[in-house]
């Protein structure tokens, strides 16, 4: 089993993930039952942190494992890999609840100590490097539809959406007939909050050409406006709604 998203961290395997987790016994039996029907999975890097020391190098990465189930649904497991324990060997923890995950990440990240000013500046520089065209207007022109795996691309975009008001079953069914897709950067914002951390959001348009000749778009907001800076993806069927939702989050910080 396993089918990795391009650019992801590799295929996911339920048995391997659960076997190496020191807290696998905490996963709910209902979740475990769903995972028994997993047909395929993929892994994406959700967040990463490291400290060169002293006294030793510390690192923590969080992986998002998404499994496609036999009933067509999905089940997500979040895995933390870190070396902040008493030894230097990597430790693994696994969670099905995002809120519990955030709390666990916070406990681990406290062991890193307060970030140095140069680390905050490096984080800001990294964020800005991801937004090379902020403030630029998209170039006009015809869409360049890619003709491979467009329905699968639509499924991947919707699968990683974490907002409860993501497009529903009707739009999902329509996108199942997609024969072409095009991805374009639209806009974005960033700001530095009181802790010194840089947060922001970017908006991407995923345009799809359907077999009927109709065109539909999904609007994906990628942001770091979470308590621990974990990257999050939200997906909307309307551009204005997507931008408004992102701005509301930013203004609430």
CSV table of C-alpha atoms in Angstrom, one decimal, residues 8-167:
chain,number,residue,atom,x,y,z
A,8,UNK,CA,5.5,14.7,-0.2
A,9,UNK,CA,7.5,12.6,2.3
A,10,UNK,CA,6.7,9.3,0.8
A,11,UNK,CA,4.0,6.6,1.0
A,12,UNK,CA,2.3,5.8,4.3
A,13,UNK,CA,1.8,2.4,5.8
A,14,UNK,CA,-0.7,2.0,8.6
A,15,UNK,CA,1.1,-1.0,10.3
A,16,UNK,CA,4.5,0.7,10.2
A,17,UNK,CA,3.2,4.0,11.6
A,18,UNK,CA,1.3,2.4,14.5
A,19,UNK,CA,4.1,-0.1,15.3
A,20,UNK,CA,6.8,2.5,15.9
A,21,UNK,CA,4.5,4.9,17.9
A,22,UNK,CA,5.1,4.8,21.6
A,23,UNK,CA,1.5,5.9,22.2
A,24,UNK,CA,-0.4,3.8,19.6
A,25,UNK,CA,-2.6,2.4,22.4
A,26,UNK,CA,-4.2,5.8,22.7
A,27,UNK,CA,-5.8,5.7,19.3
A,28,UNK,CA,-9.5,5.2,19.4
A,29,UNK,CA,-10.8,1.7,18.4
A,30,UNK,CA,-13.2,3.3,15.9
A,31,UNK,CA,-10.3,5.0,14.2
A,32,UNK,CA,-8.3,1.7,14.2
A,33,UNK,CA,-11.3,-0.1,12.7
A,34,UNK,CA,-11.4,2.4,9.9
A,35,UNK,CA,-7.7,2.1,9.2
A,36,UNK,CA,-8.1,-1.6,8.8
A,37,UNK,CA,-9.9,-0.9,5.5
A,38,UNK,CA,-7.2,1.5,4.2
A,39,UNK,CA,-6.4,1.0,0.5
A,40,UNK,CA,-3.6,3.5,0.0
A,41,UNK,CA,-2.0,6.3,1.8
A,42,UNK,CA,0.4,9.2,1.3
A,43,UNK,CA,2.5,11.3,3.7
A,44,UNK,CA,3.1,15.1,3.7
A,45,UNK,CA,5.4,17.1,5.9
A,46,UNK,CA,3.2,19.3,8.1
A,47,UNK,CA,5.9,21.2,10.1
A,48,UNK,CA,9.5,20.9,11.1
A,49,UNK,CA,11.7,22.5,13.8
A,50,UNK,CA,15.3,22.0,14.8
A,51,UNK,CA,17.9,23.4,17.1
A,52,UNK,CA,21.6,23.0,16.6
A,53,UNK,CA,22.4,23.1,20.3
A,54,UNK,CA,24.1,23.2,22.7
A,55,UNK,CA,24.1,20.7,24.3
A,56,UNK,CA,23.0,18.7,21.3
A,57,UNK,CA,21.1,19.0,18.1
A,58,UNK,CA,17.3,18.7,18.5
A,59,UNK,CA,14.7,18.2,15.9
A,60,UNK,CA,11.0,17.6,15.6
A,61,UNK,CA,9.0,17.0,12.5
A,62,UNK,CA,5.2,16.4,12.2
A,63,UNK,CA,3.9,14.2,9.3
A,64,UNK,CA,0.4,14.0,8.1
A,65,UNK,CA,-0.5,10.5,6.9
A,66,UNK,CA,-3.8,10.5,4.9
A,67,UNK,CA,-5.3,7.1,4.1
A,68,UNK,CA,-8.0,6.4,1.5
A,69,UNK,CA,-10.5,3.9,2.9
A,70,UNK,CA,-12.6,1.3,1.1
A,71,UNK,CA,-15.8,3.3,1.6
A,72,UNK,CA,-14.3,6.2,-0.3
A,73,UNK,CA,-13.6,8.3,2.9
A,74,UNK,CA,-10.3,9.2,4.4
A,75,UNK,CA,-8.6,8.9,7.8
A,76,UNK,CA,-5.8,11.2,8.9
A,77,UNK,CA,-3.1,10.2,11.4
A,78,UNK,CA,-0.6,12.8,12.6
A,79,UNK,CA,2.8,11.5,13.5
A,80,UNK,CA,5.5,13.4,15.5
A,81,UNK,CA,9.1,12.2,15.1
A,82,UNK,CA,11.5,13.8,17.5
A,83,UNK,CA,14.7,13.3,19.5
A,84,UNK,CA,14.0,15.4,22.6
A,85,UNK,CA,13.8,12.4,24.9
A,86,UNK,CA,16.6,11.4,27.3
A,87,UNK,CA,18.5,9.5,24.6
A,88,UNK,CA,19.4,10.4,21.0
A,89,UNK,CA,17.3,7.8,19.2
A,90,UNK,CA,14.2,9.1,17.4
A,91,UNK,CA,10.9,8.8,19.2
A,92,UNK,CA,7.5,8.6,17.5
A,93,UNK,CA,4.0,9.6,18.7
A,94,UNK,CA,0.8,9.3,16.7
A,95,UNK,CA,-2.5,11.2,17.0
A,96,UNK,CA,-5.9,11.3,15.2
A,97,UNK,CA,-7.2,14.5,16.9
A,98,UNK,CA,-5.6,17.7,15.6
A,99,UNK,CA,-6.2,19.5,18.9
A,100,UNK,CA,-4.4,16.8,20.9
A,101,UNK,CA,-1.6,16.9,18.3
A,102,UNK,CA,-1.1,20.7,18.9
A,103,UNK,CA,-0.9,20.1,22.6
A,104,UNK,CA,1.7,17.3,22.1
A,105,UNK,CA,3.8,19.5,19.8
A,106,UNK,CA,3.7,22.3,22.3
A,107,UNK,CA,5.1,20.0,25.0
A,108,UNK,CA,7.9,18.8,22.7
A,109,UNK,CA,8.8,22.3,21.4
A,110,UNK,CA,9.1,23.6,25.0
A,111,UNK,CA,12.2,21.5,25.2
A,112,UNK,CA,13.9,23.5,22.5
A,113,UNK,CA,13.9,26.7,24.7
A,114,UNK,CA,13.1,30.2,23.5
A,115,UNK,CA,14.1,30.9,19.9
A,116,UNK,CA,17.1,33.1,19.3
A,117,UNK,CA,16.6,36.4,17.4
A,118,UNK,CA,18.5,35.0,14.4
A,119,UNK,CA,16.1,32.0,14.3
A,120,UNK,CA,13.1,34.3,14.1
A,121,UNK,CA,14.7,36.3,11.3
A,122,UNK,CA,15.5,33.0,9.5
A,123,UNK,CA,11.9,32.0,9.8
A,124,UNK,CA,10.7,35.3,8.5
A,125,UNK,CA,13.1,35.1,5.5
A,126,UNK,CA,11.9,31.6,4.7
A,127,UNK,CA,8.3,32.7,4.7
A,128,UNK,CA,9.0,35.7,2.5
A,129,UNK,CA,10.9,33.4,0.1
A,130,UNK,CA,7.8,31.4,-0.4
A,131,UNK,CA,5.9,34.5,-1.5
A,132,UNK,CA,8.0,35.9,-4.3
A,133,UNK,CA,5.1,37.6,-6.0
A,134,UNK,CA,3.2,39.1,-3.2
A,135,UNK,CA,1.6,42.3,-4.5
A,136,UNK,CA,2.0,41.3,-8.1
A,137,UNK,CA,-0.9,41.0,-10.4
A,138,UNK,CA,-1.4,37.6,-12.1
A,139,UNK,CA,-0.4,37.6,-15.7
A,140,UNK,CA,-3.4,37.4,-18.0
A,141,UNK,CA,-3.5,34.6,-20.6
A,142,UNK,CA,-5.2,31.3,-21.5
A,143,UNK,CA,-5.1,28.5,-19.0
A,144,UNK,CA,-2.5,25.8,-19.6
A,145,UNK,CA,-4.4,22.7,-18.5
A,146,UNK,CA,-2.4,19.7,-17.5
A,147,UNK,CA,-4.2,16.6,-18.9
A,148,UNK,CA,-2.9,13.9,-16.5
A,149,UNK,CA,-4.6,12.7,-13.3
A,150,UNK,CA,-6.8,15.8,-13.0
A,151,UNK,CA,-9.6,14.0,-11.0
A,152,UNK,CA,-6.9,12.6,-8.7
A,153,UNK,CA,-5.5,16.1,-8.2
A,154,UNK,CA,-9.0,17.4,-7.2
A,155,UNK,CA,-9.3,14.6,-4.7
A,156,UNK,CA,-5.9,15.5,-3.2
A,157,UNK,CA,-6.8,19.2,-2.9
A,158,UNK,CA,-10.1,18.4,-1.2
A,159,UNK,CA,-8.6,15.7,1.0
A,160,UNK,CA,-6.1,18.1,2.7
A,161,UNK,CA,-8.7,20.7,3.4
A,162,UNK,CA,-9.1,21.2,7.2
A,163,UNK,CA,-12.0,23.8,7.2
A,164,UNK,CA,-15.4,22.5,8.0
A,165,UNK,CA,-17.0,24.5,5.2
A,166,UNK,CA,-15.0,23.0,2.5
A,167,UNK,CA,-16.9,22.1,-0.8
